[in-house]
């Protein structure tokens, strides 16, 4: 239930945020967009949510409270904003986005000369309290004052203090004295700040712990991960998104987002500037990694809500007040004075009657918008249901008469492990299946989805890529009892371990020097047929996947995923013994023998 | 941009003193408070330079508390208009102070 509860809370906080920036109508539209957008649904669907469901709620709520504290200048809201920031830090590592976005926004406000005591109050409360609170969490600890990701907050705070001092002097000193004082202050402060910044930057660059962490660097430089950290590059969610995923995940919101950015400039307030900066930055980051499309989703919804509310405001006003003939212009001339006195807060009941269009056109426009929105809703619910709601542990396909056929191999394998092995048995597999094995098979695994320990995963990868005897030695040293692989060759399941094998080689090779990727690639490209490299045909992964496969499909039989014949149909195992193969040969479990099987 | 010389500096300080004498008494009290908070922060920092920074979290908590309190009082001063104290601003200030001290105490360990 956590997913739906938090996504409804996200809708509410998005409404509050956009209502404060623009008007109630824009808030409602933005909330309805974020309630239905597939990108967010993918992370918050009931039954398969991720911690980002909670994190996006914390994000929008923090931004709402922060914008409110800047607008009212009250310290109480600043305290609330930092509490919400604390919640955000404890829920997702993406909090570094907030702690950099807010200083950038404050810097932009300082540059366009919108400094006020309210900005100072809100910002400084947020940074000071937020940093202290973030340090309380063990995960962040001293990182909050030491790593480069947090420096921008302090830098802008120092800058803001300087600007506050200058404004105060301007208020107190006389004109001539102020000019001289300003000159003096500016020169000394530039010198001091320059020296300090230079010192901090050189110190941070040379020290290995203070530099930007690997995760942040892989965001700033998209090619970083593939060169230095293969485990980050191997996750499919970390690849750059295709155009289709932008349209698929965000549909109408991404199209309206551009006009939303333009709408934000008329008029430009602190809140709308914040949305613009947030939007531009998240477009860059979501283009680096598919996973970060999630950060683009809330701002795309807000901007789309603003754009749509602007359009609807004109249309609805026209539908209400104008008629079909030439009257709108005379009405415009008459009511212009009234229009100029209308309040800043753009509510659709403001009563200003300029810019009307003929009534029939207005009604046509409204009907068009209703059509577009309902199409968007239809698409979102379709994608949410079909695309993002199916559990990945049970696969299904359509059979010839239209019914669904279920592949339940994963659960079959896990329940075999649960029933037929000792409670203390240790199971080795690739890290993708770790959490599932721990939860469903209830056995200890070597590596799981929490990929914190790169060396350990590299050890398993190296073992999978070694010849059988060496792999047996390594697994015996690690005290492993069972090894399992996922094999899709019989049914055509393409996310199996043979397809992931090159990543095992890369990650293993990143830590151990004796595994080289070149050795595993056959003639021309990575293949497993007769032109595969000798090393590849001797690896444990190949043997465990294709053991006895020739008995089912024949010696010349085809592997349905690769579409080629096997390179070595006679696979013999001396150190491992097959104990279980699931119904569609998708999950194959092998026991690690104490002594080699001499009879084989 | 002509250089600012020492007599100019003296002139600036003199003008500042004259103008500052005009500020209301309440605001001057708050200003003293700010100076006191910044002094405690400087004292803690110099102690760290002399005696080392173990335990680090205690040092950070103490320093953060003093600096935070200084900034809070600056915000409070900015909101007091011409020596007129509004109840709401003072209540905000108290809540923020209590919160800051709570967080700092929990972090001192």
XYZ file of C-alpha atoms in Angstrom:
709
model
C 0.000 0.000 0.000
C 2.956 2.267 0.371
C 3.216 3.003 -3.333
C -0.323 4.344 -3.826
C -0.345 6.197 -0.503
C 2.821 8.068 -1.315
C 1.859 8.818 -4.854
C -1.389 10.389 -3.671
C 0.614 12.456 -1.190
C 2.839 13.497 -4.089
C -0.177 14.722 -6.005
C -1.271 16.804 -3.062
C 2.134 18.383 -2.550
C 2.475 19.111 -6.282
C -0.885 20.858 -6.153
C 0.242 22.944 -3.184
C 3.500 23.848 -4.874
C 2.033 24.943 -8.196
C -0.897 26.686 -6.538
C 1.609 28.789 -4.721
C 3.616 29.525 -7.846
C 0.712 30.269 -10.138
C -2.918 29.678 -9.331
C -5.342 27.029 -8.167
C -6.171 25.952 -11.689
C -2.549 25.351 -12.610
C -2.115 23.432 -9.363
C -5.024 21.146 -10.121
C -3.780 20.440 -13.614
C -0.255 19.724 -12.412
C -1.565 17.394 -9.715
C -3.690 15.520 -12.215
C -0.721 15.173 -14.532
C 1.538 13.739 -11.888
C -1.187 11.414 -10.674
C -1.320 9.718 -14.043
C 2.117 10.047 -15.542
C 3.591 6.628 -16.424
C 7.131 7.523 -15.397
C 6.085 7.944 -11.797
C 3.627 5.059 -11.904
C 6.480 2.771 -12.874
C 8.089 3.444 -9.505
C 5.051 3.533 -7.303
C 2.768 0.788 -8.533
C 1.229 -1.323 -5.796
C 3.292 -4.434 -5.298
C 6.454 -3.372 -7.049
C 7.353 0.066 -5.811
C 10.834 1.368 -5.244
C 12.120 3.868 -2.704
C 11.707 6.550 -5.330
C 7.973 6.553 -4.705
C 8.671 7.981 -1.268
C 11.559 10.089 -2.496
C 9.537 11.970 -5.105
C 6.946 12.805 -2.466
C 9.699 14.121 -0.199
C 11.156 16.062 -3.135
C 7.955 17.853 -4.090
C 7.061 18.514 -0.477
C 10.501 19.956 0.263
C 10.277 22.213 -2.764
C 6.811 23.378 -1.743
C 7.926 24.232 1.779
C 11.126 25.887 0.554
C 9.293 28.077 -1.950
C 6.813 28.985 0.747
C 9.597 29.931 3.135
C 11.183 32.154 0.491
C 7.896 33.811 -0.262
C 6.822 34.505 3.315
C 10.262 34.934 4.844
C 9.126 33.179 7.972
C 11.633 31.104 9.908
C 8.997 28.580 10.832
C 8.527 27.481 7.214
C 12.291 27.327 6.850
C 12.404 24.846 9.721
C 9.630 22.803 8.090
C 11.505 22.807 4.786
C 14.630 21.469 6.435
C 12.654 18.728 8.201
C 11.237 17.667 4.874
C 14.746 17.768 3.418
C 15.889 15.472 6.200
C 13.177 13.045 5.174
C 14.364 13.267 1.595
C 17.976 12.560 2.545
C 16.935 9.486 4.473
C 14.928 8.103 1.596
C 17.061 8.451 -1.549
C 20.608 9.154 -2.635
C 19.260 11.602 -5.170
C 19.078 14.252 -2.470
C 22.279 15.693 -3.925
C 20.072 17.029 -6.684
C 18.137 19.157 -4.187
C 21.208 20.365 -2.354
C 22.665 21.608 -5.633
C 19.478 22.873 -7.259
C 18.532 25.201 -4.416
C 21.916 26.988 -4.327
C 21.836 27.359 -8.121
C 18.386 28.910 -7.857
C 19.497 31.231 -5.070
C 22.525 32.242 -7.143
C 20.255 33.000 -10.107
C 18.083 35.171 -7.888
C 21.151 37.033 -6.633
C 22.321 37.602 -10.193
C 19.023 39.064 -11.369
C 19.030 41.279 -8.294
C 16.047 39.846 -6.481
C 17.789 39.656 -3.142
C 15.493 40.255 -0.201
C 15.539 39.462 3.479
C 12.961 36.739 2.826
C 15.299 34.951 0.436
C 18.095 35.214 2.970
C 15.941 33.804 5.753
C 14.549 30.909 3.784
C 17.802 29.922 2.166
C 20.052 30.139 5.197
C 17.597 28.267 7.414
C 17.401 25.528 4.824
C 21.142 25.157 4.373
C 22.154 25.300 8.023
C 19.426 23.092 9.401
C 19.510 20.809 6.401
C 23.244 20.207 6.691
C 23.083 19.525 10.409
C 20.169 17.151 9.946
C 21.810 15.369 7.031
C 24.898 14.768 9.160
C 22.784 12.986 11.742
C 22.138 10.159 9.286
C 24.890 7.535 9.331
C 24.824 7.086 5.565
C 25.709 10.713 4.948
C 27.636 11.487 8.117
C 30.565 13.799 7.541
C 30.024 13.715 3.786
C 27.630 16.594 4.231
C 30.493 18.976 4.910
C 33.318 17.210 3.165
C 32.321 16.026 -0.292
C 32.245 18.333 -3.268
C 28.573 17.741 -3.864
C 27.665 19.890 -0.882
C 30.065 22.742 -1.370
C 27.798 24.813 -3.578
C 25.373 25.380 -0.705
C 28.060 26.866 1.519
C 29.557 28.905 -1.270
C 26.243 30.555 -2.104
C 25.580 31.093 1.597
C 28.848 32.995 1.922
C 27.975 34.971 -1.196
C 24.545 35.783 0.153
C 26.007 36.992 3.421
C 28.216 39.315 1.428
C 25.275 40.660 -0.551
C 23.277 41.142 2.649
C 26.133 43.093 4.174
C 26.401 45.291 1.091
C 22.688 46.028 1.142
C 22.842 46.864 4.815
C 25.716 49.255 4.261
C 23.813 50.819 1.409
C 20.964 51.424 3.797
C 23.034 52.925 6.576
C 25.908 54.831 5.006
C 25.662 58.055 3.058
C 26.007 58.017 -0.709
C 29.683 58.939 -1.065
C 30.870 56.824 1.828
C 28.887 53.910 0.477
C 30.608 54.104 -2.898
C 34.039 53.972 -1.321
C 33.036 51.230 1.079
C 31.607 49.201 -1.767
C 34.815 49.402 -3.748
C 36.859 48.366 -0.741
C 34.539 45.567 0.175
C 34.348 44.168 -3.325
C 38.105 44.066 -3.822
C 38.832 42.472 -0.457
C 36.056 39.956 -0.719
C 37.014 38.902 -4.246
C 40.596 38.425 -3.109
C 39.629 36.451 -0.006
C 37.019 34.300 -1.747
C 39.377 33.658 -4.628
C 42.121 32.427 -2.338
C 39.751 30.251 -0.315
C 38.056 28.768 -3.395
C 41.391 28.014 -5.027
C 42.583 26.308 -1.862
C 39.402 24.273 -1.499
C 39.345 23.229 -5.148
C 42.975 22.125 -5.297
C 42.635 20.299 -2.012
C 39.487 18.562 -3.183
C 40.860 17.615 -6.579
C 43.968 15.995 -5.188
C 42.352 14.073 -2.388
C 40.660 10.847 -3.449
C 37.856 11.056 -0.941
C 36.851 14.633 -1.352
C 36.374 14.590 -5.101
C 33.014 14.197 -6.714
C 31.908 10.659 -6.007
C 31.712 8.126 -8.805
C 27.957 8.333 -8.984
C 27.935 12.088 -9.449
C 30.788 12.032 -11.934
C 28.989 9.464 -14.042
C 26.083 11.882 -14.217
C 28.117 14.902 -15.142
C 30.215 13.054 -17.692
C 28.122 10.355 -19.341
C 31.119 8.425 -20.573
C 32.754 8.194 -17.165
C 31.038 5.025 -15.993
C 31.834 2.967 -19.044
C 35.534 3.743 -18.657
C 36.000 3.389 -14.920
C 33.090 1.742 -13.167
C 31.649 -1.119 -15.206
C 29.169 -2.084 -12.563
C 27.377 1.237 -12.851
C 27.473 1.050 -16.632
C 26.046 -2.462 -16.658
C 22.688 -1.641 -15.164
C 20.209 -1.278 -17.977
C 18.497 1.588 -16.224
C 21.686 3.586 -16.400
C 21.843 3.768 -20.174
C 20.890 6.867 -22.108
C 17.213 6.882 -23.010
C 15.912 6.676 -26.547
C 13.508 9.321 -27.820
C 10.667 6.898 -27.567
C 11.068 6.561 -23.830
C 10.621 10.322 -23.394
C 7.359 10.234 -25.315
C 6.248 6.977 -23.768
C 6.880 7.982 -20.205
C 5.741 11.545 -20.284
C 3.409 11.834 -23.259
C 1.601 15.169 -23.308
C 3.592 16.572 -20.419
C 6.848 16.694 -22.345
C 5.203 18.509 -25.234
C 3.582 21.093 -22.993
C 6.731 21.480 -20.964
C 8.343 23.789 -23.508
C 5.436 26.216 -23.524
C 5.342 25.924 -19.749
C 8.886 27.265 -19.592
C 7.821 30.248 -21.706
C 4.770 30.796 -19.497
C 7.015 30.922 -16.473
C 8.617 34.094 -17.765
C 5.329 35.978 -17.835
C 5.661 37.110 -15.066
C 8.920 35.822 -13.647
C 8.667 35.204 -9.934
C 10.973 33.286 -7.637
C 8.808 30.198 -7.898
C 8.575 30.195 -11.659
C 12.327 30.782 -12.021
C 12.808 27.769 -9.795
C 10.654 25.649 -12.084
C 12.583 26.782 -15.139
C 15.974 25.938 -13.627
C 14.707 22.620 -12.289
C 13.242 21.774 -15.694
C 16.372 22.531 -17.680
C 18.681 20.689 -15.299
C 16.497 17.607 -15.130
C 16.226 17.433 -18.897
C 20.010 17.224 -19.014
C 20.219 14.555 -16.336
C 17.391 12.464 -17.686
C 19.151 12.437 -21.040
C 22.139 10.843 -19.314
C 20.299 8.025 -17.555
C 16.907 6.465 -18.111
C 16.472 6.036 -14.398
C 16.531 9.784 -13.886
C 13.516 10.263 -16.120
C 11.828 10.095 -12.764
C 13.306 13.441 -11.749
C 12.029 14.980 -14.966
C 8.487 13.752 -14.386
C 7.393 16.113 -11.558
C 8.752 19.256 -13.204
C 7.324 18.277 -16.597
C 3.944 17.903 -14.900
C 4.206 21.269 -13.157
C 5.246 23.116 -16.290
C 2.612 21.347 -18.350
C 0.015 22.298 -15.744
C 1.043 25.945 -15.938
C 0.994 26.009 -19.736
C -2.353 24.298 -19.945
C -3.877 26.547 -17.311
C -2.770 29.629 -19.242
C -4.429 28.345 -22.382
C -7.546 27.266 -20.574
C -7.773 30.613 -18.841
C -8.042 32.465 -22.142
C -10.422 29.908 -23.605
C -12.733 29.747 -20.630
C -12.816 33.492 -20.240
C -13.684 33.823 -23.897
C -16.354 31.177 -23.657
C -17.880 32.969 -20.714
C -17.726 36.580 -21.728
C -17.565 36.925 -25.473
C -20.052 36.213 -28.157
C -19.712 35.207 -31.758
C -19.680 38.554 -33.518
C -17.362 41.545 -33.340
C -18.210 42.558 -29.816
C -14.974 41.319 -28.214
C -12.998 44.322 -29.429
C -15.363 46.898 -27.977
C -15.489 44.979 -24.779
C -11.720 44.983 -24.790
C -11.550 48.779 -25.108
C -14.140 49.350 -22.393
C -12.780 46.973 -19.865
C -9.122 47.680 -20.397
C -8.979 49.936 -17.399
C -10.541 47.290 -15.259
C -8.057 44.798 -16.648
C -5.105 46.904 -15.569
C -6.312 47.011 -12.014
C -6.691 43.271 -11.756
C -4.594 41.596 -9.121
C -1.283 39.885 -9.715
C -2.587 36.495 -8.661
C -3.828 35.008 -11.891
C -7.047 33.319 -11.005
C -9.565 32.517 -13.674
C -12.158 34.546 -11.823
C -10.024 37.698 -12.047
C -12.552 39.394 -14.229
C -10.090 41.076 -16.600
C -11.633 40.996 -19.992
C -8.859 41.561 -22.468
C -7.673 39.158 -25.119
C -10.977 37.508 -25.885
C -11.553 35.323 -28.907
C -14.866 34.531 -30.510
C -16.986 32.146 -28.542
C -17.270 29.294 -30.992
C -13.502 29.136 -31.379
C -13.145 29.092 -27.622
C -15.553 26.208 -27.276
C -13.731 24.347 -30.037
C -10.462 24.900 -28.215
C -11.870 23.627 -24.951
C -13.234 20.542 -26.668
C -9.816 19.957 -28.243
C -8.089 20.170 -24.896
C -10.548 17.769 -23.334
C -9.821 15.352 -26.148
C -6.058 15.654 -25.704
C -6.277 15.160 -21.957
C -8.487 12.125 -22.232
C -6.155 10.633 -24.821
C -3.285 11.251 -22.433
C -5.210 9.567 -19.634
C -6.011 6.573 -21.807
C -2.376 6.189 -22.795
C -1.146 6.523 -19.221
C -3.494 3.959 -17.789
C -2.734 1.576 -20.628
C 0.991 1.899 -20.080
C 0.643 1.703 -16.336
C -1.335 -1.487 -16.624
C 0.449 -3.323 -19.381
C 3.926 -1.924 -19.295
C 4.732 -1.232 -15.719
C 2.546 -3.473 -13.646
C 3.605 -6.932 -14.621
C 5.851 -8.542 -12.037
C 9.148 -9.527 -13.521
C 9.324 -12.790 -11.679
C 6.476 -14.390 -13.635
C 6.594 -14.027 -17.374
C 3.665 -14.413 -19.654
C 3.013 -14.549 -23.335
C -0.010 -14.917 -25.523
C -0.855 -18.326 -26.848
C -2.409 -18.915 -30.252
C -5.985 -18.730 -29.138
C -5.506 -15.428 -27.337
C -5.142 -16.752 -23.836
C -2.057 -16.146 -21.732
C 0.626 -18.716 -21.083
C 2.597 -18.336 -17.888
C 6.290 -19.079 -17.386
C 6.679 -19.702 -13.691
C 10.238 -21.017 -13.812
C 11.779 -18.586 -11.366
C 9.404 -19.458 -8.566
C 9.673 -23.149 -9.393
C 13.449 -22.965 -8.988
C 13.316 -20.935 -5.784
C 10.823 -23.275 -4.184
C 13.000 -26.235 -5.155
C 15.903 -24.571 -3.379
C 13.719 -23.907 -0.397
C 12.440 -27.478 -0.091
C 15.398 -29.588 -1.113
C 18.509 -27.998 0.341
C 19.938 -27.547 3.809
C 18.978 -24.388 5.594
C 22.631 -23.366 5.795
C 23.338 -23.959 2.104
C 25.005 -21.104 0.279
C 23.904 -20.237 -3.233
C 25.945 -18.416 -5.853
C 24.419 -16.660 -8.821
C 24.648 -13.327 -10.580
C 23.667 -10.359 -8.429
C 20.403 -9.671 -10.285
C 18.677 -12.544 -8.523
C 20.011 -11.974 -5.046
C 17.039 -10.351 -3.384
C 14.645 -12.820 -5.000
C 16.682 -15.768 -3.798
C 16.940 -14.415 -0.280
C 13.235 -13.729 -0.089
C 11.725 -16.681 -1.896
C 14.267 -19.456 -1.509
C 15.301 -18.363 1.980
C 18.955 -19.230 1.459
C 22.145 -17.251 1.873
C 23.443 -15.733 -1.346
C 26.917 -14.511 -2.159
C 25.946 -11.270 -3.889
C 22.632 -9.491 -4.208
C 21.051 -6.372 -5.711
C 22.583 -4.071 -3.139
C 25.689 -3.627 -5.252
C 27.760 -1.875 -2.649
C 30.677 -4.294 -2.618
C 32.167 -4.231 -6.085
C 35.020 -6.646 -5.317
C 32.672 -9.352 -4.166
C 30.602 -9.151 -7.316
C 33.783 -9.162 -9.366
C 34.811 -12.385 -7.598
C 31.608 -14.119 -8.643
C 31.947 -12.749 -12.167
C 35.500 -14.035 -12.390
C 34.408 -17.466 -11.191
C 31.685 -17.640 -13.832
C 34.196 -16.692 -16.505
C 36.865 -19.189 -15.535
C 37.352 -22.746 -16.799
C 35.573 -25.428 -14.802
C 38.412 -26.526 -12.512
C 39.456 -22.991 -11.598
C 35.864 -21.981 -10.991
C 35.392 -25.017 -8.771
C 38.452 -24.014 -6.725
C 37.147 -20.504 -6.284
C 33.669 -21.592 -5.299
C 35.058 -24.127 -2.826
C 37.119 -21.377 -1.221
C 33.983 -19.283 -0.882
C 32.168 -22.256 0.691
C 29.450 -22.337 -1.956
C 27.081 -25.310 -2.082
C 24.892 -24.510 -5.092
C 25.285 -22.433 -8.225
C 22.426 -21.462 -10.487
C 22.209 -19.815 -13.880
C 19.367 -18.409 -15.907
C 19.211 -19.788 -19.415
C 16.756 -18.671 -22.029
C 17.824 -20.737 -25.009
C 14.933 -23.162 -25.004
C 12.100 -20.633 -24.923
C 13.734 -17.493 -26.260
C 13.993 -15.514 -22.997
C 16.577 -12.938 -23.855
C 17.589 -11.602 -20.418
C 19.489 -14.701 -19.501
C 22.983 -15.027 -18.080
C 24.690 -15.777 -21.387
C 23.533 -12.407 -22.674
C 24.703 -10.748 -19.475
C 27.979 -12.628 -19.544
C 30.072 -9.861 -21.056
C 29.173 -7.639 -18.123
C 30.369 -10.359 -15.752
C 33.642 -10.335 -17.658
C 33.913 -6.556 -17.575
C 33.122 -6.264 -13.889
C 35.438 -9.163 -13.028
C 38.113 -7.698 -15.250
C 37.761 -4.346 -13.544
C 39.113 -5.838 -10.312
C 41.115 -8.911 -11.411
C 43.621 -8.458 -14.169
C 43.567 -11.989 -15.540
C 40.101 -11.653 -17.075
C 40.307 -9.817 -20.378
C 37.197 -9.103 -22.418
C 39.016 -9.647 -25.712
C 39.501 -13.344 -24.929
C 35.799 -14.054 -24.799
C 34.776 -12.472 -28.045
C 34.756 -14.860 -30.991
C 35.187 -14.050 -34.641
C 33.821 -10.595 -35.174
C 31.469 -10.301 -32.226
C 30.396 -12.005 -29.037
C 29.015 -15.391 -30.073
C 28.571 -18.950 -28.807
C 28.476 -20.973 -32.017
C 31.416 -22.801 -33.632
C 33.257 -19.541 -34.321
C 33.256 -18.615 -30.624
C 36.576 -18.217 -28.887
C 38.044 -21.251 -27.134
C 38.071 -19.460 -23.816
C 34.369 -18.781 -24.108
C 33.528 -22.399 -24.813
C 35.490 -23.475 -21.744
C 33.925 -21.116 -19.237
C 31.776 -22.334 -16.422
C 28.882 -20.179 -17.615
C 28.838 -21.825 -21.037
C 29.033 -25.292 -19.551
C 26.357 -24.730 -16.949
C 24.009 -23.194 -19.498
C 24.380 -25.749 -22.253
C 24.838 -28.959 -20.235
C 22.637 -31.638 -21.820
C 21.020 -29.018 -24.044
C 21.951 -31.144 -27.055
C 19.714 -33.910 -25.740
C 16.653 -31.696 -26.130
C 17.300 -29.813 -29.336
C 19.726 -32.168 -31.017
C 23.397 -31.701 -31.806
C 22.612 -29.245 -34.540
C 19.863 -27.612 -32.566
C 19.528 -23.867 -32.252
C 19.662 -21.677 -29.192
C 16.510 -19.604 -29.620
C 17.908 -16.414 -28.161
C 21.191 -16.255 -30.036
C 19.726 -17.868 -33.127
C 22.809 -19.958 -33.768
C 23.968 -23.512 -33.248
C 25.985 -24.374 -30.166
C 29.735 -24.199 -30.432
C 30.304 -27.239 -28.289
C 27.318 -29.578 -28.013
C 29.147 -32.184 -25.888
C 29.375 -30.534 -22.515
C 30.799 -32.639 -19.693
C 30.899 -31.566 -16.077
C 33.337 -33.099 -13.593
C 33.057 -30.772 -10.634
C 29.415 -29.818 -10.715
C 26.314 -31.946 -10.711
C 22.994 -30.859 -12.157
C 20.308 -31.121 -9.518
C 17.414 -29.172 -10.955
C 16.277 -27.698 -14.237
C 12.979 -25.912 -14.385
C 10.169 -26.698 -16.781
C 11.263 -24.397 -19.606
C 14.952 -24.794 -18.785
C 15.092 -21.219 -17.578
C 16.559 -21.787 -14.141
C 19.227 -24.457 -13.759
C 20.687 -25.367 -10.367
C 23.981 -27.215 -9.923
C 25.556 -28.680 -6.816
C 29.250 -27.983 -6.153
C 30.808 -31.411 -5.575
C 33.323 -32.162 -2.809
C 35.453 -34.303 -5.057
C 35.485 -34.497 -8.820
C 33.014 -36.894 -10.339
C 35.411 -39.462 -11.776
C 32.731 -41.451 -13.528
C 31.683 -38.597 -15.798
C 38.764 52.426 -10.252
C 40.821 54.580 -7.910
C 42.476 53.010 -4.906
C 40.878 53.438 -1.525
C 43.388 54.976 0.864
C 43.605 54.939 4.657
C 41.939 58.315 5.232
C 39.033 57.084 3.147
C 38.766 54.043 5.384
C 38.711 56.286 8.429
C 36.020 58.349 6.799
C 33.925 55.272 6.081
C 34.210 54.077 9.658
C 33.316 57.529 10.963
C 30.227 57.802 8.787
C 29.220 54.296 9.757
C 29.538 55.081 13.457
C 27.393 58.160 13.071
C 24.661 56.354 11.175
C 24.758 53.350 13.422
C 24.093 55.464 16.484
C 20.689 56.189 15.016
C 19.503 52.578 15.098
C 16.943 51.748 17.777
C 18.064 50.216 21.036
C 16.377 46.870 20.493
C 18.208 46.339 17.243
C 21.516 47.188 18.925
C 20.884 44.515 21.545
C 20.250 41.991 18.806
C 23.453 43.094 17.093
C 25.418 42.410 20.266
C 23.899 38.986 20.346
C 25.071 38.339 16.785
C 28.595 39.415 17.672
C 28.550 37.090 20.672
C 27.424 34.118 18.556
C 30.121 34.722 15.956
C 32.698 35.021 18.734
C 31.736 31.626 20.144
C 32.093 30.151 16.664
C 35.568 31.660 16.286
C 36.586 30.431 19.732
C 35.492 26.895 18.875
C 37.363 27.009 15.605
C 40.589 28.201 17.213
C 40.252 25.506 19.859
C 39.967 22.956 17.081
C 43.117 24.338 15.443
C 45.035 24.121 18.714
C 43.800 20.839 20.161
C 42.764 18.774 17.172
C 39.309 17.902 16.011
C 38.487 14.701 17.873
C 35.561 13.914 18.196
C 34.706 15.389 14.852
C 30.973 15.266 15.193
C 31.061 17.234 18.432
C 33.135 19.938 16.769
C 30.803 20.110 13.780
C 27.742 20.206 15.991
C 29.136 22.999 18.152
C 30.337 25.047 15.219
C 27.114 24.499 13.299
C 25.104 25.481 16.320
C 26.945 28.788 16.857
C 26.981 29.711 13.193
C 23.361 28.703 12.799
C 22.385 30.760 15.784
C 24.270 33.761 14.405
C 22.472 33.484 11.077
C 19.136 33.000 12.785
C 19.634 36.149 14.786
C 20.598 38.019 11.615
C 17.331 36.885 10.033
C 15.489 37.998 13.132
C 17.164 41.372 13.018
C 16.262 41.806 9.382
C 12.640 41.264 10.157
C 12.364 43.619 13.105
C 11.288 46.817 11.476
C 12.621 49.945 13.088
C 12.717 48.493 16.555
C 9.104 47.367 16.538
C 8.883 43.756 17.670
C 6.068 41.691 16.294
C 4.952 38.686 18.305
C 4.855 36.458 15.255
C 8.479 37.128 14.320
C 9.631 36.437 17.848
C 7.634 33.223 18.020
C 9.171 32.072 14.725
C 12.601 32.916 16.094
C 12.025 30.885 19.271
C 10.769 27.849 17.350
C 13.738 27.980 14.987
C 16.210 28.322 17.881
C 14.726 25.408 19.771
C 14.849 23.266 16.654
C 18.467 24.180 15.957
C 19.566 23.428 19.514
C 17.693 20.125 19.481
C 19.424 18.997 16.323
C 22.832 20.162 17.553
C 22.440 18.393 20.890
C 21.410 15.167 19.209
C 24.480 15.342 17.038
C 27.033 16.207 19.710
C 26.782 12.637 20.913
